[in-house]
Each structure stands twice: as C-alpha cells, then as structure tokens.
XYZ file of N, CA and C in Angstrom:
339
model
N 18.331 1.022 -3.120
C 17.372 0.717 -4.074
C 17.082 -0.887 -4.207
N 15.829 -1.165 -4.354
C 15.494 -2.396 -4.366
C 14.051 -2.670 -4.889
N 13.802 -3.976 -5.173
C 12.394 -4.117 -5.607
C 11.954 -5.473 -4.875
N 10.600 -5.248 -4.531
C 9.956 -6.339 -3.637
C 8.793 -6.614 -4.556
N 8.857 -7.936 -5.004
C 7.756 -8.625 -5.941
C 6.965 -9.690 -5.318
N 5.752 -9.606 -5.207
C 4.779 -10.795 -4.859
C 3.741 -11.001 -5.976
N 3.936 -12.349 -6.544
C 2.912 -12.721 -7.533
C 2.055 -13.865 -7.108
N 0.788 -13.636 -7.143
C -0.061 -14.598 -6.626
C -0.904 -15.304 -7.944
N -1.032 -16.502 -8.111
C -1.728 -17.118 -9.226
C -3.168 -17.279 -8.779
N -3.975 -18.090 -9.665
C -5.267 -18.336 -9.490
C -5.487 -18.933 -7.925
N -6.747 -18.512 -7.584
C -7.039 -18.981 -6.023
C -7.545 -17.881 -5.383
N -8.160 -18.345 -4.126
C -8.700 -17.287 -3.143
C -7.567 -17.043 -2.095
N -7.002 -15.895 -2.359
C -5.658 -15.741 -1.452
C -6.111 -14.652 -0.437
N -5.570 -14.511 0.665
C -5.549 -13.596 1.593
C -4.230 -13.166 2.178
N -4.232 -11.534 2.088
C -3.086 -10.958 2.286
C -3.207 -10.272 3.531
N -2.495 -10.252 4.564
C -2.573 -9.418 5.711
C -1.234 -9.048 6.235
N -1.175 -7.570 6.458
C -0.052 -6.955 6.874
C -0.597 -5.653 7.882
N 0.253 -5.684 9.167
C -0.315 -4.574 9.886
C 0.275 -3.147 9.784
N 1.465 -3.069 8.873
C 2.091 -1.821 8.632
C 3.065 -1.976 7.540
N 2.846 -1.238 6.445
C 3.867 -1.054 5.464
C 4.230 -2.373 4.740
N 3.423 -2.598 3.873
C 3.531 -3.767 2.931
C 2.640 -3.804 1.904
N 2.501 -4.749 1.172
C 1.562 -4.966 0.051
C 1.477 -3.966 -0.997
N 2.667 -4.166 -1.587
C 3.047 -3.106 -2.728
C 3.413 -1.688 -2.146
N 4.329 -1.601 -1.212
C 4.736 -0.387 -0.650
C 6.091 -0.158 -1.468
N 6.217 0.963 -2.051
C 7.494 1.467 -2.583
C 8.097 2.447 -1.715
N 9.300 1.953 -1.146
C 10.091 3.065 -0.598
C 10.953 3.865 -1.230
N 11.729 4.792 -0.610
C 12.720 5.751 -1.139
C 13.622 5.029 -2.274
N 13.503 5.377 -3.599
C 14.299 4.909 -4.497
C 13.785 3.233 -4.863
N 12.925 2.766 -4.117
C 12.673 1.181 -4.690
C 11.209 1.229 -5.214
N 10.876 -0.054 -5.478
C 9.635 -0.516 -5.969
C 8.948 -1.603 -4.983
N 7.653 -1.405 -4.800
C 6.980 -2.635 -4.251
C 5.777 -3.103 -5.297
N 5.730 -4.137 -5.669
C 4.707 -4.655 -6.619
C 4.046 -5.958 -6.193
N 2.730 -5.964 -6.099
C 1.924 -7.126 -5.932
C 0.987 -7.350 -7.010
N 1.016 -8.373 -7.573
C 0.226 -8.789 -8.740
C -0.358 -10.123 -8.403
N -1.747 -10.064 -8.525
C -2.546 -11.319 -8.275
C -3.414 -11.785 -9.528
N -3.225 -12.875 -9.963
C -3.850 -13.228 -11.249
C -5.326 -13.623 -11.294
N -5.871 -13.832 -10.170
C -7.253 -14.138 -10.236
C -7.738 -14.799 -8.919
N -9.075 -14.834 -8.677
C -9.679 -15.315 -7.627
C -10.161 -14.477 -6.870
N -11.084 -14.622 -5.474
C -11.821 -13.740 -4.942
C -10.627 -13.633 -3.460
N -9.797 -12.459 -3.737
C -8.829 -12.058 -2.842
C -9.113 -11.150 -1.769
N -8.491 -11.220 -0.577
C -8.769 -10.255 0.438
C -7.529 -9.704 0.830
N -7.278 -8.291 0.851
C -6.264 -7.578 1.127
C -6.464 -6.819 2.283
N -5.890 -7.288 3.764
C -5.931 -6.520 4.952
C -4.681 -5.668 5.341
N -4.950 -4.453 5.589
C -3.703 -3.568 5.997
C -3.868 -2.784 7.063
N -3.169 -2.438 7.890
C -3.151 -1.866 9.027
C -3.726 -2.256 10.422
N -3.643 -1.514 11.328
C -4.237 -1.895 12.754
C -3.115 -1.735 13.816
N -1.928 -1.575 13.617
C -0.780 -1.541 14.374
C -0.452 -0.160 14.747
N -0.433 0.928 13.973
C 0.087 2.341 14.614
C -1.018 3.300 14.292
N -1.464 3.889 15.563
C -2.762 4.687 15.580
C -2.225 5.834 14.656
N -3.337 6.543 14.054
C -3.066 7.781 13.419
C -3.436 8.976 14.380
N -2.664 9.912 14.350
C -2.611 11.050 15.201
C -3.926 11.660 14.900
N -4.588 11.855 13.653
C -5.576 12.498 13.504
C -7.073 11.965 14.115
N -7.018 10.745 14.249
C -8.181 10.092 14.846
C -7.746 8.686 15.561
N -6.962 8.737 16.665
C -6.079 7.589 17.101
C -7.277 6.425 17.748
N -8.428 6.784 18.100
C -9.350 5.945 18.658
C -10.041 5.079 17.358
N -9.996 5.677 16.399
C -10.867 4.940 15.051
C -10.063 4.549 13.853
N -8.678 4.892 13.740
C -7.825 4.910 12.741
C -6.545 4.507 13.011
N -5.952 3.786 11.749
C -4.557 3.506 12.185
C -3.937 3.630 10.715
N -2.554 3.839 10.756
C -1.828 4.205 9.371
C -1.560 2.711 8.903
N -1.628 2.771 7.299
C -1.750 1.380 6.867
C -0.230 1.528 5.851
N -0.157 2.345 5.105
C 1.095 2.471 4.258
C 1.267 1.300 3.296
N 0.557 1.264 2.189
C 0.713 0.024 1.397
C -0.533 0.080 0.253
N -0.606 -1.089 -0.334
C -1.627 -1.573 -1.281
C -1.486 -0.643 -2.591
N -0.084 -0.476 -2.839
C 0.055 0.337 -4.254
C 0.394 1.892 -3.683
N 1.285 1.934 -2.934
C 1.600 3.210 -2.398
C 3.075 3.444 -2.488
N 3.589 4.822 -2.868
C 4.825 5.189 -2.976
C 5.219 6.112 -1.884
N 5.972 5.844 -1.078
C 6.284 6.592 0.243
C 7.579 7.236 0.180
N 7.697 8.531 0.413
C 8.938 9.353 0.517
C 8.830 10.175 1.915
N 9.769 10.871 2.201
C 9.849 11.815 3.575
C 9.851 13.113 3.153
N 8.982 13.906 3.744
C 8.760 15.237 3.737
C 9.933 16.068 4.215
N 10.155 17.195 3.652
C 11.189 18.188 4.160
C 10.607 18.753 5.408
N 11.275 18.613 6.571
C 11.078 19.370 7.689
C 12.181 20.088 8.360
N 12.050 21.342 8.478
C 12.883 22.156 8.886
C 14.336 22.151 7.992
N 15.530 21.931 8.626
C 16.723 21.766 7.732
C 17.153 20.354 7.301
N 16.011 19.456 7.308
C 16.205 18.076 6.763
C 15.460 18.258 5.446
N 16.322 17.650 4.530
C 15.873 17.420 3.252
C 14.817 16.377 3.048
N 13.858 16.337 2.136
C 13.085 15.266 1.937
C 13.709 14.355 0.938
N 12.996 13.133 0.943
C 13.545 12.126 -0.048
C 12.334 11.683 -0.830
N 12.590 11.637 -2.111
C 11.391 11.201 -3.048
C 11.072 9.724 -2.714
N 9.610 9.450 -2.840
C 9.100 8.087 -2.531
C 9.561 7.050 -3.908
N 8.984 6.035 -3.442
C 9.424 4.946 -4.495
C 8.153 4.754 -5.156
N 8.007 3.610 -5.955
C 6.937 3.310 -6.745
C 5.964 2.203 -6.071
N 4.876 2.174 -6.015
C 3.979 1.098 -5.471
C 2.917 0.764 -6.670
N 2.940 -0.422 -6.813
C 1.969 -1.178 -7.932
C 1.176 -2.442 -7.258
N -0.048 -2.199 -7.298
C -0.911 -3.334 -6.784
C -1.833 -3.782 -8.234
N -1.679 -4.874 -8.650
C -2.613 -5.358 -9.723
C -3.325 -6.488 -9.433
N -4.584 -6.318 -9.426
C -5.503 -7.575 -9.141
C -6.330 -7.799 -10.298
N -5.975 -8.732 -11.331
C -6.404 -8.810 -12.583
C -8.014 -9.366 -12.495
N -8.089 -10.380 -11.947
C -9.430 -10.884 -12.103
C -9.952 -11.232 -10.952
N -11.165 -11.545 -10.757
C -12.228 -12.014 -9.685
C -12.611 -10.732 -8.865
N -12.763 -10.898 -7.597
C -13.324 -9.841 -6.834
C -12.232 -9.607 -5.729
N -11.717 -8.442 -5.698
C -10.857 -8.215 -4.630
C -11.572 -7.445 -3.294
N -11.390 -7.671 -2.136
C -11.781 -6.961 -0.875
C -10.637 -6.241 -0.357
N -10.558 -5.125 -0.471
C -9.652 -4.228 0.327
C -9.967 -3.737 1.536
N -9.155 -3.710 2.569
C -9.448 -3.219 4.014
C -8.255 -2.605 4.190
N -8.576 -1.176 4.614
C -7.175 -0.430 4.760
C -7.770 0.790 5.608
N -6.778 1.735 6.103
C -6.894 2.689 6.815
C -6.373 4.063 6.118
N -5.367 4.454 6.444
C -5.020 5.898 5.635
C -3.659 5.617 4.980
N -3.250 6.368 3.850
C -2.126 6.243 3.123
C -2.244 5.002 2.283
N -3.146 4.686 1.606
C -3.292 3.439 0.797
C -4.669 3.605 0.148
N -5.054 2.719 -0.859
C -4.417 2.534 -1.988
C -4.062 3.491 -3.048
N -3.458 3.312 -3.869
C -3.383 4.209 -5.220
C -2.800 5.695 -4.684
N -1.847 5.627 -3.709
C -1.617 6.931 -3.309
C 0.131 7.147 -3.254
N 0.473 8.407 -2.971
C 1.722 8.697 -2.997
C 2.232 9.728 -2.189
N 3.323 9.570 -1.571
C 3.811 10.811 -0.910
C 5.136 11.178 -1.468
N 5.139 12.153 -2.169
C 6.387 12.852 -2.754
C 6.816 12.055 -4.060
N 6.111 11.282 -4.619
C 6.389 10.714 -6.214
C 4.932 10.258 -6.513
N 4.909 9.016 -6.929
C 3.634 8.543 -7.657
C 3.536 6.978 -7.392
N 2.475 6.492 -7.529
C 2.060 5.210 -7.486
C 0.941 4.889 -8.620
N 0.765 3.601 -8.976
C -0.255 3.194 -9.986
C -0.950 1.966 -9.672
N -2.322 2.148 -9.635
C -3.092 0.861 -9.570
C -4.374 1.017 -10.568
N -4.353 0.090 -11.413
C -5.172 0.156 -12.727
C -6.778 0.337 -12.471
N -7.118 -0.001 -11.159
C -8.534 -0.226 -11.064
C -9.204 1.149 -10.975
C-alpha cells in the first residue's frame, strides 16, 4: 500500500509520461495529481502498443485511473487502487490513448470534471 501525490501550483505546467502515471492508483494504493491553476498539458501514452489497434493506439493507464488485475484461469484478481486527478482552474489539455482518464479496472477512480 502506498500513496503517490503530486501537487502543482499556479503556472502553465506540462506533465509527460509514457506509461502508468499521472494519478494512477495501483493495487491497494492511491495516485493523486492536483493542479491549482494555469493552462496545463497532460501527455500520457506512446510506449506500449495496444493489441486492439497497435498501429494507431498505445496503452496509457493513468490520468485518474484505478488499476487492478483481472481473474484469469486459476489466478485470482486483485482490486485496483484509487486514481484522482484534479485540475482546479484554467484550461487543461489532456492527451491520452487507452485506460484513462476517469476510468477503473476492478475498483473505482474519481475525476471531478
């Protein structure tokens, strides 16, 4: 169990992550990104091709996403964590592919927008 917390203050911030970040809550943990204001850019994905459309899409996993593991065969699943992304003021530009934002896999995540 753990908590990852990133708090950005006023200003024009840029967040960039190839895979698995920007408010990603893993099994039993929480990922929280809070930005207080400004015209911010959130870029997520680009590393791992998605099997559904590998030429055009990548898996992102983040931006307020709670991630768990599905039950497969005789292996038990694991509940996901909690992902919270709050962009309070200004204009947020979100660039992502799959499994984000405001999503969850086997639990929940919250994004107030």
